[in-house]
């Protein structure tokens, strides 16, 4: 087995040789002519001329050897149901869904927006869209009408797949009214909306637009829809993520490169084997869910668990009972979830047989040492931190135990993953930094297969946002600070921009500010992220009222505004009503000073502030509340 250094170095020095070899992990309908075309940097085109289909690789190709093996295990503690679909059954459901989509006019290149909870039909819809060569855009079910409207406006879907409601802790969470409002707000209207009713509540059907999944499924029971062969460089999906402006960025992923990259991660990083079971506790609305609930385990011929529920329902043992029951070998979660479990009685972890479990992977936010220590001693399994972004689609930093078993260092996600030519850069000079020097974490192009190709419909924003922020060099900026130790291990030191990470969810403070500013009694607002023991970070808002005599109940109304427009995920933990905000003489709000006083730190250099007394006033308001 090649050792890490050789393996990694080949991926950087001879990318065509390296990725040409990895490409054998998937099935191709037509072989590629060229592994990499990087003639127009920073746009990398992988596996040029090759034709494939992700749905084929995730489903059809396994029918020969695995038709009776479990493919999808849909567990809902909310509806108390557990359904296992074999590869054959998954194939049939995906064909039915593809036929339904086709009947709604969906064809290659069209967008299908999926706004669904963690139910099996959401998985069928994702796979069916790709089967047809359509581009899916899954929107996290926790987002509300304005967030959804912005995504509908940008992606312009032909079809939206949704449901009337989700469930959270036994409570019905309506989806349909939020969806209807979002469609009203958007100037783009989908031709049809496919409602997968869960019989949880009544909902209004819009005549001529809304169609019923169960009725259509019954009409397509025996449907067979051929996979549409796509160019490797054709898009597979768009996934929106927060940036530093209020407008979310549509991360666009390719087809062949993504399938190859995911397939390569399974043996090399995740040490997972075909026929085993993977349990990723993320949500299909996030990038980890796309890759490691749906595509990677299925491409790799594994069974995957889709879980609807919370980690504490009916008790803190629920995940581990699933590990025992389904003999999970590979588990993937987020540090926040572990911090939630940490508060529970350890007996919930001790009473289950975890002998099938090989590794627990954690990603999405910094893994603090106490959390890592606690979970590793509680389950007695290797805990593998890995660092990545929606943009990359798969890990950038991780220990790659499938290549070579390397020692873990607490607080570090490890070493660069094959394909990523990492650099630590001085953000002012563009100079590359050495070991033990803090800098901006950057990646030299070409980005490896499966990373974002561009931002949907906006090549210019893609280039300007990611590739033109470092002076004098065209490097991809991660917008994270990092440091590398003497052994080459990286440590992530937080974001360089206004993106915050709440319970593993990435949020732009600007989006929250825009939402709060829409309240009729808000003149101006600043939102900052501050450290939180449980969620990593939380958002805190400072709002200046238009009419200072009418501030009673304003905090509550602001919270409700955010809930309604963006969804509860974006709700600030606290809103302070303040008379003014700290600003520079040129009128820029100095958010870092607000963050510092909230975290009890010295606000640092405040010489640029127009009025330094404002900070003292705000400090008084925080202490008095
Ligand atoms: P997202 O695009 O939502 O996956 O968020 C990506 C951001 O989350 C990164 O830019 C980091 O700031 C943070 N992040 C993800 N994984 C890790 C990790 N393992 N350690 C530290 N930060 C992480």
CSV table of C-alpha atoms in Angstrom, one decimal, residues 125-552:
chain,number,residue,atom,x,y,z
A,125,UNK,CA,-35.8,12.7,-5.8
A,126,UNK,CA,-32.1,13.5,-5.7
A,127,UNK,CA,-31.1,10.3,-7.5
A,128,UNK,CA,-34.0,10.6,-10.0
A,129,UNK,CA,-33.1,14.2,-10.9
A,130,UNK,CA,-29.5,13.1,-11.6
A,131,UNK,CA,-30.8,10.1,-13.5
A,132,UNK,CA,-32.5,12.5,-15.9
A,133,UNK,CA,-29.5,14.7,-16.2
A,134,UNK,CA,-31.3,17.4,-14.3
A,135,UNK,CA,-29.5,19.5,-11.7
A,136,UNK,CA,-30.8,19.4,-8.2
A,137,UNK,CA,-30.8,22.0,-5.6
A,138,UNK,CA,-31.6,20.7,-2.2
A,139,UNK,CA,-32.7,23.4,0.3
A,140,UNK,CA,-32.4,22.6,4.0
A,141,UNK,CA,-35.8,22.1,5.6
A,142,UNK,CA,-35.0,24.5,8.4
A,143,UNK,CA,-34.9,27.4,6.0
A,144,UNK,CA,-38.0,29.6,5.7
A,145,UNK,CA,-39.7,31.5,2.9
A,146,UNK,CA,-37.2,34.3,2.2
A,147,UNK,CA,-34.2,32.0,2.1
A,148,UNK,CA,-36.1,29.6,0.0
A,149,UNK,CA,-37.3,32.4,-2.3
A,150,UNK,CA,-33.7,33.6,-2.9
A,151,UNK,CA,-32.8,30.1,-4.0
A,152,UNK,CA,-35.8,29.6,-6.3
A,153,UNK,CA,-35.1,33.0,-7.9
A,154,UNK,CA,-31.5,32.0,-8.6
A,155,UNK,CA,-31.8,28.4,-9.6
A,156,UNK,CA,-35.1,28.8,-11.6
A,157,UNK,CA,-36.3,25.3,-11.0
A,158,UNK,CA,-38.8,23.6,-13.4
A,159,UNK,CA,-40.0,21.4,-10.6
A,160,UNK,CA,-40.0,21.7,-6.8
A,161,UNK,CA,-40.3,18.6,-4.8
A,162,UNK,CA,-41.7,19.1,-1.3
A,163,UNK,CA,-44.0,17.9,1.4
A,164,UNK,CA,-46.7,19.4,3.5
A,165,UNK,CA,-44.8,19.1,6.8
A,166,UNK,CA,-41.8,17.8,8.7
A,167,UNK,CA,-41.7,16.7,12.3
A,168,UNK,CA,-39.4,17.8,15.0
A,169,UNK,CA,-39.7,16.3,18.5
A,170,UNK,CA,-43.2,15.2,17.7
A,171,UNK,CA,-44.2,18.7,16.6
A,172,UNK,CA,-45.6,19.2,13.1
A,173,UNK,CA,-43.4,21.8,11.2
A,174,UNK,CA,-45.4,22.9,8.2
A,175,UNK,CA,-43.4,23.2,4.9
A,176,UNK,CA,-46.2,24.0,2.4
A,177,UNK,CA,-47.2,27.5,3.6
A,178,UNK,CA,-43.5,28.5,3.6
A,179,UNK,CA,-43.1,27.1,0.1
A,180,UNK,CA,-46.2,28.8,-1.2
A,181,UNK,CA,-45.0,32.1,0.3
A,182,UNK,CA,-41.5,31.6,-1.2
A,183,UNK,CA,-42.9,31.0,-4.7
A,184,UNK,CA,-45.0,34.1,-4.3
A,185,UNK,CA,-42.0,36.1,-3.3
A,186,UNK,CA,-39.9,34.8,-6.2
A,187,UNK,CA,-40.3,36.2,-9.7
A,188,UNK,CA,-39.5,32.8,-11.1
A,189,UNK,CA,-42.4,30.3,-10.8
A,190,UNK,CA,-41.8,26.6,-11.2
A,191,UNK,CA,-44.0,24.8,-13.7
A,192,UNK,CA,-45.0,22.3,-11.1
A,193,UNK,CA,-44.7,21.4,-7.4
A,194,UNK,CA,-44.7,17.7,-6.5
A,195,UNK,CA,-46.1,17.3,-3.0
A,196,UNK,CA,-45.1,14.1,-1.2
A,197,UNK,CA,-47.8,14.1,1.4
A,198,UNK,CA,-47.0,12.5,4.7
A,199,UNK,CA,-50.6,12.9,6.0
A,200,UNK,CA,-49.4,15.0,8.8
A,201,UNK,CA,-51.7,18.0,8.3
A,202,UNK,CA,-54.1,19.5,5.8
A,203,UNK,CA,-52.6,21.7,3.1
A,204,UNK,CA,-53.9,23.9,0.3
A,205,UNK,CA,-53.3,22.6,-3.2
A,206,UNK,CA,-52.6,25.2,-5.9
A,207,UNK,CA,-54.6,24.2,-9.0
A,208,UNK,CA,-52.6,23.7,-12.1
A,209,UNK,CA,-49.3,23.7,-10.3
A,210,UNK,CA,-49.3,21.2,-7.4
A,211,UNK,CA,-49.3,17.5,-8.2
A,212,UNK,CA,-49.6,14.6,-5.8
A,213,UNK,CA,-46.7,12.2,-5.5
A,214,UNK,CA,-48.7,9.2,-4.3
A,215,UNK,CA,-51.2,9.4,-7.1
A,216,UNK,CA,-48.5,9.7,-9.7
A,217,UNK,CA,-46.4,7.0,-8.2
A,218,UNK,CA,-49.3,4.6,-8.5
A,219,UNK,CA,-49.5,5.4,-12.2
A,220,UNK,CA,-45.8,4.7,-12.7
A,221,UNK,CA,-45.3,1.5,-10.7
A,222,UNK,CA,-43.5,-0.3,-13.5
A,223,UNK,CA,-41.7,2.7,-14.9
A,224,UNK,CA,-38.2,2.3,-16.3
A,225,UNK,CA,-36.3,5.4,-17.2
A,226,UNK,CA,-32.9,5.1,-18.8
A,227,UNK,CA,-30.0,7.1,-17.3
A,228,UNK,CA,-29.1,10.1,-19.4
A,229,UNK,CA,-25.4,10.0,-20.0
A,230,UNK,CA,-23.8,13.3,-19.1
A,231,UNK,CA,-20.5,14.8,-19.9
A,232,UNK,CA,-18.2,14.5,-16.9
A,233,UNK,CA,-18.1,18.2,-16.8
A,234,UNK,CA,-21.9,18.7,-16.8
A,235,UNK,CA,-23.3,20.0,-13.5
A,236,UNK,CA,-24.9,17.6,-11.1
A,237,UNK,CA,-26.1,19.9,-8.4
A,238,UNK,CA,-26.3,23.4,-7.0
A,239,UNK,CA,-26.0,23.9,-3.2
A,240,UNK,CA,-26.4,27.3,-1.8
A,241,UNK,CA,-24.2,28.5,1.0
A,242,UNK,CA,-23.6,31.7,2.9
A,243,UNK,CA,-21.0,34.2,2.1
A,244,UNK,CA,-20.3,37.8,3.1
A,245,UNK,CA,-23.1,39.3,1.2
A,246,UNK,CA,-26.8,38.7,1.8
A,247,UNK,CA,-27.1,36.8,-1.5
A,248,UNK,CA,-26.3,33.1,-1.0
A,249,UNK,CA,-23.8,31.5,-3.4
A,250,UNK,CA,-24.9,28.7,-5.6
A,251,UNK,CA,-22.0,26.2,-5.4
A,252,UNK,CA,-22.1,24.3,-8.7
A,253,UNK,CA,-20.7,20.8,-8.7
A,254,UNK,CA,-19.7,18.6,-11.8
A,255,UNK,CA,-20.7,15.0,-12.5
A,256,UNK,CA,-17.7,12.8,-13.2
A,257,UNK,CA,-15.2,14.6,-11.0
A,258,UNK,CA,-17.6,14.5,-8.0
A,259,UNK,CA,-18.3,10.8,-8.4
A,260,UNK,CA,-14.6,10.0,-8.7
A,261,UNK,CA,-13.6,12.1,-5.7
A,262,UNK,CA,-16.3,10.7,-3.4
A,263,UNK,CA,-15.4,7.2,-4.5
A,264,UNK,CA,-11.7,7.9,-3.8
A,265,UNK,CA,-12.5,9.1,-0.2
A,266,UNK,CA,-14.3,5.9,0.8
A,267,UNK,CA,-11.3,3.6,1.0
A,268,UNK,CA,-8.6,6.2,1.6
A,269,UNK,CA,-10.2,8.5,4.3
A,270,UNK,CA,-13.3,6.7,5.5
A,271,UNK,CA,-11.8,3.2,5.5
A,272,UNK,CA,-15.3,1.9,4.5
A,273,UNK,CA,-16.0,-1.3,2.6
A,274,UNK,CA,-18.8,-2.2,0.1
A,275,UNK,CA,-21.5,-4.2,1.8
A,276,UNK,CA,-21.1,-2.4,5.1
A,277,UNK,CA,-23.4,0.3,6.6
A,278,UNK,CA,-22.7,4.0,6.9
A,279,UNK,CA,-24.5,6.3,9.2
A,280,UNK,CA,-24.0,10.0,8.6
A,281,UNK,CA,-26.1,12.1,11.0
A,282,UNK,CA,-26.0,15.3,8.9
A,283,UNK,CA,-29.0,16.5,6.8
A,284,UNK,CA,-29.5,16.2,3.0
A,285,UNK,CA,-29.7,20.0,3.0
A,286,UNK,CA,-26.0,20.3,3.8
A,287,UNK,CA,-22.9,19.3,1.7
A,288,UNK,CA,-22.0,16.5,4.1
A,289,UNK,CA,-25.4,15.1,3.7
A,290,UNK,CA,-25.2,15.2,-0.1
A,291,UNK,CA,-21.9,13.4,-0.1
A,292,UNK,CA,-22.0,11.0,2.8
A,293,UNK,CA,-25.7,10.3,3.4
A,294,UNK,CA,-26.5,9.8,-0.3
A,295,UNK,CA,-23.8,9.6,-2.9
A,296,UNK,CA,-20.5,8.3,-1.5
A,297,UNK,CA,-22.0,5.3,0.4
A,298,UNK,CA,-24.2,4.3,-2.5
A,299,UNK,CA,-21.5,4.7,-5.1
A,300,UNK,CA,-19.3,2.5,-2.8
A,301,UNK,CA,-22.0,-0.2,-2.6
A,302,UNK,CA,-22.8,0.4,1.1
A,303,UNK,CA,-26.1,0.6,2.9
A,304,UNK,CA,-26.7,4.2,4.2
A,305,UNK,CA,-28.9,5.3,7.1
A,306,UNK,CA,-31.2,8.3,6.6
A,307,UNK,CA,-32.3,9.5,10.0
A,308,UNK,CA,-35.2,11.8,10.8
A,309,UNK,CA,-35.1,12.9,14.4
A,310,UNK,CA,-32.9,14.4,17.1
A,311,UNK,CA,-30.0,12.7,18.9
A,312,UNK,CA,-32.0,12.7,22.1
A,313,UNK,CA,-35.3,11.3,21.1
A,314,UNK,CA,-36.5,9.0,22.6
A,315,UNK,CA,-33.2,9.1,24.5
A,316,UNK,CA,-29.5,9.8,24.0
A,317,UNK,CA,-28.9,6.2,23.1
A,318,UNK,CA,-30.8,6.4,19.8
A,319,UNK,CA,-27.9,6.7,17.4
A,320,UNK,CA,-25.9,4.0,19.2
A,321,UNK,CA,-28.9,1.7,19.1
A,322,UNK,CA,-28.9,2.1,15.3
A,323,UNK,CA,-25.1,1.4,15.1
A,324,UNK,CA,-25.8,-1.8,17.0
A,325,UNK,CA,-28.9,-2.8,15.0
A,326,UNK,CA,-27.6,-2.1,11.6
A,327,UNK,CA,-23.9,-3.0,12.3
A,328,UNK,CA,-22.7,0.4,11.3
A,329,UNK,CA,-19.0,0.4,10.4
A,330,UNK,CA,-18.6,4.1,9.5
A,331,UNK,CA,-20.2,7.0,11.3
A,332,UNK,CA,-20.0,10.6,10.5
A,333,UNK,CA,-21.4,13.5,12.6
A,334,UNK,CA,-20.5,17.0,13.9
A,335,UNK,CA,-18.9,18.2,17.1
A,336,UNK,CA,-22.1,20.0,18.1
A,337,UNK,CA,-24.0,16.8,18.2
A,338,UNK,CA,-21.4,15.2,20.4
A,339,UNK,CA,-21.5,18.2,22.8
A,340,UNK,CA,-25.2,17.7,23.1
A,341,UNK,CA,-24.7,14.0,24.0
A,342,UNK,CA,-21.9,14.9,26.4
A,343,UNK,CA,-24.5,16.4,28.7
A,344,UNK,CA,-26.4,13.1,29.0
A,345,UNK,CA,-25.8,10.1,31.2
A,346,UNK,CA,-22.9,8.0,29.8
A,347,UNK,CA,-25.0,4.9,30.2
A,348,UNK,CA,-26.7,5.7,26.9
A,349,UNK,CA,-23.4,5.0,25.2
A,350,UNK,CA,-22.3,2.1,27.3
A,351,UNK,CA,-25.3,-0.2,26.8
A,352,UNK,CA,-24.9,-0.8,23.1
A,353,UNK,CA,-22.7,-3.1,21.2
A,354,UNK,CA,-20.6,-0.9,19.0
A,355,UNK,CA,-18.2,-3.7,17.9
A,356,UNK,CA,-19.1,-3.1,14.2
A,357,UNK,CA,-18.0,0.5,14.4
A,358,UNK,CA,-14.6,1.2,13.0
A,359,UNK,CA,-14.4,5.1,13.1
A,360,UNK,CA,-16.3,8.1,14.0
A,361,UNK,CA,-15.7,11.1,11.7
A,362,UNK,CA,-16.5,14.6,12.7
A,363,UNK,CA,-16.6,17.7,10.6
A,364,UNK,CA,-18.2,21.0,10.0
A,365,UNK,CA,-16.7,23.1,12.8
A,366,UNK,CA,-13.6,23.0,15.0
A,367,UNK,CA,-13.4,19.9,17.1
A,368,UNK,CA,-12.4,21.1,20.6
A,369,UNK,CA,-10.1,18.9,22.7
A,370,UNK,CA,-12.5,18.2,25.6
A,371,UNK,CA,-15.2,17.0,23.2
A,372,UNK,CA,-12.8,14.8,21.2
A,373,UNK,CA,-11.4,13.4,24.5
A,374,UNK,CA,-14.8,12.7,25.9
A,375,UNK,CA,-16.3,10.9,22.9
A,376,UNK,CA,-13.1,8.9,22.2
A,377,UNK,CA,-13.0,7.5,25.7
A,378,UNK,CA,-16.8,7.0,25.7
A,379,UNK,CA,-16.9,4.9,22.6
A,380,UNK,CA,-13.3,3.7,22.5
A,381,UNK,CA,-13.1,4.2,18.7
A,382,UNK,CA,-10.8,6.5,16.7
A,383,UNK,CA,-12.3,10.0,16.3
A,384,UNK,CA,-11.3,11.5,13.0
A,385,UNK,CA,-11.7,15.2,12.5
A,386,UNK,CA,-11.9,16.4,8.9
A,387,UNK,CA,-12.0,19.9,7.6
A,388,UNK,CA,-13.9,21.0,4.4
A,389,UNK,CA,-16.4,23.4,2.9
A,390,UNK,CA,-19.5,23.3,0.9
A,391,UNK,CA,-17.4,24.6,-1.9
A,392,UNK,CA,-15.0,21.6,-2.0
A,393,UNK,CA,-17.6,18.9,-1.5
A,394,UNK,CA,-15.3,16.5,0.2
A,395,UNK,CA,-12.5,16.8,2.8
A,396,UNK,CA,-9.5,19.1,2.4
A,397,UNK,CA,-7.7,18.1,5.6
A,398,UNK,CA,-8.0,14.7,7.2
A,399,UNK,CA,-5.9,11.8,8.3
A,400,UNK,CA,-6.1,9.3,5.6
A,401,UNK,CA,-5.8,6.0,7.5
A,402,UNK,CA,-6.7,4.0,4.4
A,403,UNK,CA,-3.5,5.1,2.9
A,404,UNK,CA,-1.4,5.1,6.0
A,405,UNK,CA,-2.3,5.1,9.7
A,406,UNK,CA,-0.9,8.3,11.1
A,407,UNK,CA,-1.0,9.6,14.7
A,408,UNK,CA,-3.9,11.9,15.7
A,409,UNK,CA,-3.2,15.3,17.1
A,410,UNK,CA,-6.0,16.7,19.2
A,411,UNK,CA,-7.2,20.0,17.8
A,412,UNK,CA,-6.0,19.3,14.3
A,413,UNK,CA,-8.0,17.9,11.4
A,414,UNK,CA,-4.7,16.5,10.1
A,415,UNK,CA,-2.9,16.6,6.8
A,416,UNK,CA,-3.8,17.8,3.3
A,417,UNK,CA,-6.0,15.3,1.6
A,418,UNK,CA,-4.8,14.0,-1.8
A,419,UNK,CA,-5.4,16.5,-4.6
A,420,UNK,CA,-5.3,19.7,-2.4
A,421,UNK,CA,-2.2,21.8,-2.9
A,422,UNK,CA,-2.4,23.7,0.4
A,423,UNK,CA,-0.6,27.0,1.1
A,424,UNK,CA,-0.6,29.2,4.1
A,425,UNK,CA,-0.4,32.8,3.0
A,426,UNK,CA,0.2,36.2,4.5
A,427,UNK,CA,-3.0,37.9,3.5
A,428,UNK,CA,-1.4,41.3,3.1
A,429,UNK,CA,1.6,40.4,1.0
A,430,UNK,CA,0.5,37.2,-0.6
A,431,UNK,CA,3.8,35.6,0.6
A,432,UNK,CA,3.8,31.9,1.5
A,433,UNK,CA,4.4,31.3,5.2
A,434,UNK,CA,6.4,28.6,6.8
A,435,UNK,CA,5.6,26.3,9.7
A,436,UNK,CA,4.2,27.7,12.9
A,437,UNK,CA,3.1,30.9,11.3
A,438,UNK,CA,-0.5,31.9,11.3
A,439,UNK,CA,-1.9,32.7,7.8
A,440,UNK,CA,-4.8,32.4,5.4
A,441,UNK,CA,-5.4,28.9,4.3
A,442,UNK,CA,-5.4,28.8,0.5
A,443,UNK,CA,-5.3,26.2,-2.2
A,444,UNK,CA,-3.3,26.4,-5.4
A,445,UNK,CA,-5.3,25.5,-8.5
A,446,UNK,CA,-6.4,23.4,-10.1
A,447,UNK,CA,-8.8,22.4,-7.4
A,448,UNK,CA,-9.1,18.6,-7.5
A,449,UNK,CA,-12.1,16.8,-9.0
A,450,UNK,CA,-15.5,17.4,-7.4
A,451,UNK,CA,-14.8,20.8,-6.0
A,452,UNK,CA,-17.0,23.7,-7.1
A,453,UNK,CA,-16.8,24.4,-10.9
A,454,UNK,CA,-18.2,27.9,-10.5
A,455,UNK,CA,-21.0,29.7,-8.8
A,456,UNK,CA,-24.3,29.0,-10.6
A,457,UNK,CA,-24.8,31.6,-13.4
A,458,UNK,CA,-22.0,33.8,-12.1
A,459,UNK,CA,-18.5,33.0,-13.2
A,460,UNK,CA,-17.4,36.5,-12.4
A,461,UNK,CA,-18.4,36.2,-8.7
A,462,UNK,CA,-16.7,32.8,-8.5
A,463,UNK,CA,-13.4,34.3,-9.7
A,464,UNK,CA,-13.6,37.5,-7.7
A,465,UNK,CA,-14.8,35.9,-4.5
A,466,UNK,CA,-12.5,32.9,-4.3
A,467,UNK,CA,-9.5,33.6,-6.6
A,468,UNK,CA,-8.7,37.3,-6.4
A,469,UNK,CA,-8.5,38.1,-2.7
A,470,UNK,CA,-4.8,37.2,-2.3
A,471,UNK,CA,-2.4,40.0,-3.5
A,472,UNK,CA,-0.4,39.1,-6.6
A,473,UNK,CA,-1.5,35.4,-6.7
A,474,UNK,CA,-4.4,33.5,-8.1
A,475,UNK,CA,-5.0,31.1,-5.3
A,476,UNK,CA,-8.3,29.7,-3.9
A,477,UNK,CA,-9.1,31.3,-0.6
A,478,UNK,CA,-10.8,29.2,2.1
A,479,UNK,CA,-11.5,32.3,4.2
A,480,UNK,CA,-10.1,30.3,7.2
A,481,UNK,CA,-7.1,31.1,9.3
A,482,UNK,CA,-4.7,28.3,9.8
A,483,UNK,CA,-1.3,27.2,11.1
A,484,UNK,CA,0.9,24.2,10.3
A,485,UNK,CA,3.1,22.5,12.9
A,486,UNK,CA,6.5,20.9,12.4
A,487,UNK,CA,5.0,17.7,11.3
A,488,UNK,CA,2.8,19.3,8.6
A,489,UNK,CA,-0.4,19.0,10.6
A,490,UNK,CA,-2.8,21.9,10.2
A,491,UNK,CA,-4.9,23.6,12.8
A,492,UNK,CA,-7.9,25.8,11.9
A,493,UNK,CA,-8.1,29.1,13.7
A,494,UNK,CA,-11.5,30.5,12.5
A,495,UNK,CA,-13.0,32.4,9.6
A,496,UNK,CA,-11.5,35.5,8.1
A,497,UNK,CA,-14.9,36.8,7.0
A,498,UNK,CA,-18.3,37.4,8.4
A,499,UNK,CA,-19.4,33.8,8.1
A,500,UNK,CA,-20.3,32.2,11.4
A,501,UNK,CA,-20.8,28.5,12.3
A,502,UNK,CA,-23.8,27.7,14.5
A,503,UNK,CA,-24.2,24.1,15.5
A,504,UNK,CA,-22.3,23.2,12.3
A,505,UNK,CA,-24.6,25.4,10.2
A,506,UNK,CA,-22.9,28.0,8.1
A,507,UNK,CA,-24.6,31.4,8.3
A,508,UNK,CA,-23.7,34.8,6.8
A,509,UNK,CA,-24.2,37.5,9.4
A,510,UNK,CA,-25.2,39.8,6.5
A,511,UNK,CA,-28.2,37.6,5.6
A,512,UNK,CA,-29.4,37.9,9.2
A,513,UNK,CA,-28.8,41.6,9.2
A,514,UNK,CA,-30.9,42.0,6.1
A,515,UNK,CA,-33.7,40.1,7.6
A,516,UNK,CA,-33.7,42.1,10.8
A,517,UNK,CA,-33.4,45.4,8.9
A,518,UNK,CA,-36.8,44.5,7.2
A,519,UNK,CA,-38.6,45.0,10.5
A,520,UNK,CA,-40.5,48.2,10.4
A,521,UNK,CA,-39.0,49.6,13.6
A,522,UNK,CA,-35.3,48.8,12.9
A,523,UNK,CA,-33.2,51.6,11.6
A,524,UNK,CA,-29.8,49.8,11.6
A,525,UNK,CA,-28.5,46.5,12.8
A,526,UNK,CA,-25.2,44.7,13.3
A,527,UNK,CA,-24.9,40.9,13.8
A,528,UNK,CA,-21.8,39.2,15.1
A,529,UNK,CA,-21.0,35.6,16.0
A,530,UNK,CA,-19.6,34.8,19.4
A,531,UNK,CA,-18.2,31.7,21.0
A,532,UNK,CA,-20.8,29.3,22.6
A,533,UNK,CA,-20.0,26.2,24.6
A,534,UNK,CA,-22.6,24.1,22.9
A,535,UNK,CA,-23.1,25.4,19.4
A,536,UNK,CA,-19.6,26.6,18.7
A,537,UNK,CA,-20.8,30.0,17.8
A,538,UNK,CA,-24.1,31.9,18.1
A,539,UNK,CA,-25.4,35.1,16.4
A,540,UNK,CA,-26.0,38.1,18.5
A,541,UNK,CA,-27.8,41.2,17.0
A,542,UNK,CA,-27.6,44.8,17.9
A,543,UNK,CA,-30.5,46.8,16.6
A,544,UNK,CA,-31.1,50.6,16.6
A,545,UNK,CA,-34.9,51.3,16.7
A,546,UNK,CA,-36.4,53.8,14.4
A,547,UNK,CA,-38.8,54.8,17.1
A,548,UNK,CA,-37.1,54.5,20.5
A,549,UNK,CA,-40.4,54.9,22.3
A,550,UNK,CA,-41.8,51.6,20.8
A,551,UNK,CA,-39.2,49.1,21.8
A,552,UNK,CA,-41.3,46.9,24.0
